[in-house]
Short mmCIF file of C-alpha atoms in Angstrom, two decimals:
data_model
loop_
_atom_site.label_atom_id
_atom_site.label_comp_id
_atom_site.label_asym_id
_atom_site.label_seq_id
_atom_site.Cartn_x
_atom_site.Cartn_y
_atom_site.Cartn_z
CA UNK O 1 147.27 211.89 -53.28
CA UNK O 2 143.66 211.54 -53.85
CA UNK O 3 141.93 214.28 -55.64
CA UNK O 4 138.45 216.14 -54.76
CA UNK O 5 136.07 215.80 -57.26
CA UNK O 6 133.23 217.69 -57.74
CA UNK O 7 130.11 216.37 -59.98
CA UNK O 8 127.27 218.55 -60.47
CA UNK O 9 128.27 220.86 -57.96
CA UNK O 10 128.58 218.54 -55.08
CA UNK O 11 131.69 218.37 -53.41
CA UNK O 12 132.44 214.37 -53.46
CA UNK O 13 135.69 213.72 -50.57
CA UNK O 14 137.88 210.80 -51.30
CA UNK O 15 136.30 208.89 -49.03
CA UNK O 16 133.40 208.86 -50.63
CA UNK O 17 134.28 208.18 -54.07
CA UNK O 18 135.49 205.22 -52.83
CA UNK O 19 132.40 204.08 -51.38
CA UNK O 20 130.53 204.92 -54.39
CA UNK O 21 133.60 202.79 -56.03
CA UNK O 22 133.36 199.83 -53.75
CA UNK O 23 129.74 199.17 -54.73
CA UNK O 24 129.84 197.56 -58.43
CA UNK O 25 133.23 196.14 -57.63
CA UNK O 26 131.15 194.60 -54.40
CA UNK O 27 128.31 193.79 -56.37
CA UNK O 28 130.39 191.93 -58.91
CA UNK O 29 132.20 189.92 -55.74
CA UNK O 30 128.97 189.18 -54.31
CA UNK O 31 127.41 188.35 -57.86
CA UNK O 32 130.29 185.46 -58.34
CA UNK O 33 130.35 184.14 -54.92
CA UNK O 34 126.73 183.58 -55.00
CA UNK O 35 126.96 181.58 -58.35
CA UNK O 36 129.68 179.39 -56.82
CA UNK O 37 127.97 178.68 -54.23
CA UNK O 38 130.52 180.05 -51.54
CA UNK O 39 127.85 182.11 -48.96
CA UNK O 40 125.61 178.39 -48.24
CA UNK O 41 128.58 178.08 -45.93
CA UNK O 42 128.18 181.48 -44.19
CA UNK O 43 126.74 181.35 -40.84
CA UNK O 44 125.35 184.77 -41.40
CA UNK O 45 124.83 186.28 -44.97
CA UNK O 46 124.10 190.02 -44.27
CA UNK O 47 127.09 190.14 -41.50
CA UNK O 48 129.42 188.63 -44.01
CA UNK O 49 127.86 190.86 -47.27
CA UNK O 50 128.85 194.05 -45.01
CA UNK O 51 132.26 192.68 -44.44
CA UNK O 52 133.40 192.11 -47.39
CA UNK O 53 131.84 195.55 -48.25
CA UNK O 54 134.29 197.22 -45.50
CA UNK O 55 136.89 194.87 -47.00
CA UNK O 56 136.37 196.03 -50.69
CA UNK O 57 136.14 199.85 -49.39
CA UNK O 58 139.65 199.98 -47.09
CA UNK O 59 141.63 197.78 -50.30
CA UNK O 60 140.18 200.86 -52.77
CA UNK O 61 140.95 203.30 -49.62
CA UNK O 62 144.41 202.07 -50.05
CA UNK O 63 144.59 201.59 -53.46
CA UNK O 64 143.67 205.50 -53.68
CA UNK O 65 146.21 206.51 -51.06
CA UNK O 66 149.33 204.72 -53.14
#
C-alpha cells in the first residue's frame, strides 16, 4: 500500500509521487533512445515522448501498488 508523504508541509498523494518519479526515470529513457538513434523513426516525437511518459508513470503506478 502506497504511503502519503508529506515534504515541507505539502501533502504529496501517491499519484503524484509517481509522477514526480516517472520524470528522471523518463528523462534517462528518452536520454538513451535519443543517442541510439531510435526516435528518427518516430512519425511524431512529442506524441511518442508523452507516451512513453504515460507508459513510465502506470509501470511505477503499478510498481507502487505491488
Amino acid at each position: 500500500m502506497p504511503i502519503d508523504l508529506e515534504v515541507g508541509g505539502v501533502y504529496l498523494p501517491p499519484i503524484a509521487q509517481a509522477l514526480l518519479l516517472a520524470l528522471p526515470v523518463f528523462l534517462a529513457l528518452d536520454w538513451a533512445l535519443r543517442r541510439m538513434g531510435v526516435l528518427r523513426f518516430v512519425w511524431h516525437e512529442a506524441l511518442f515522448e508523452g507516451a512513453l511518459y504515460v507508459c513510465v508513470c502506470a509501470a511505477l503506478i503499478l510498481v507502487m501498488g505491488a
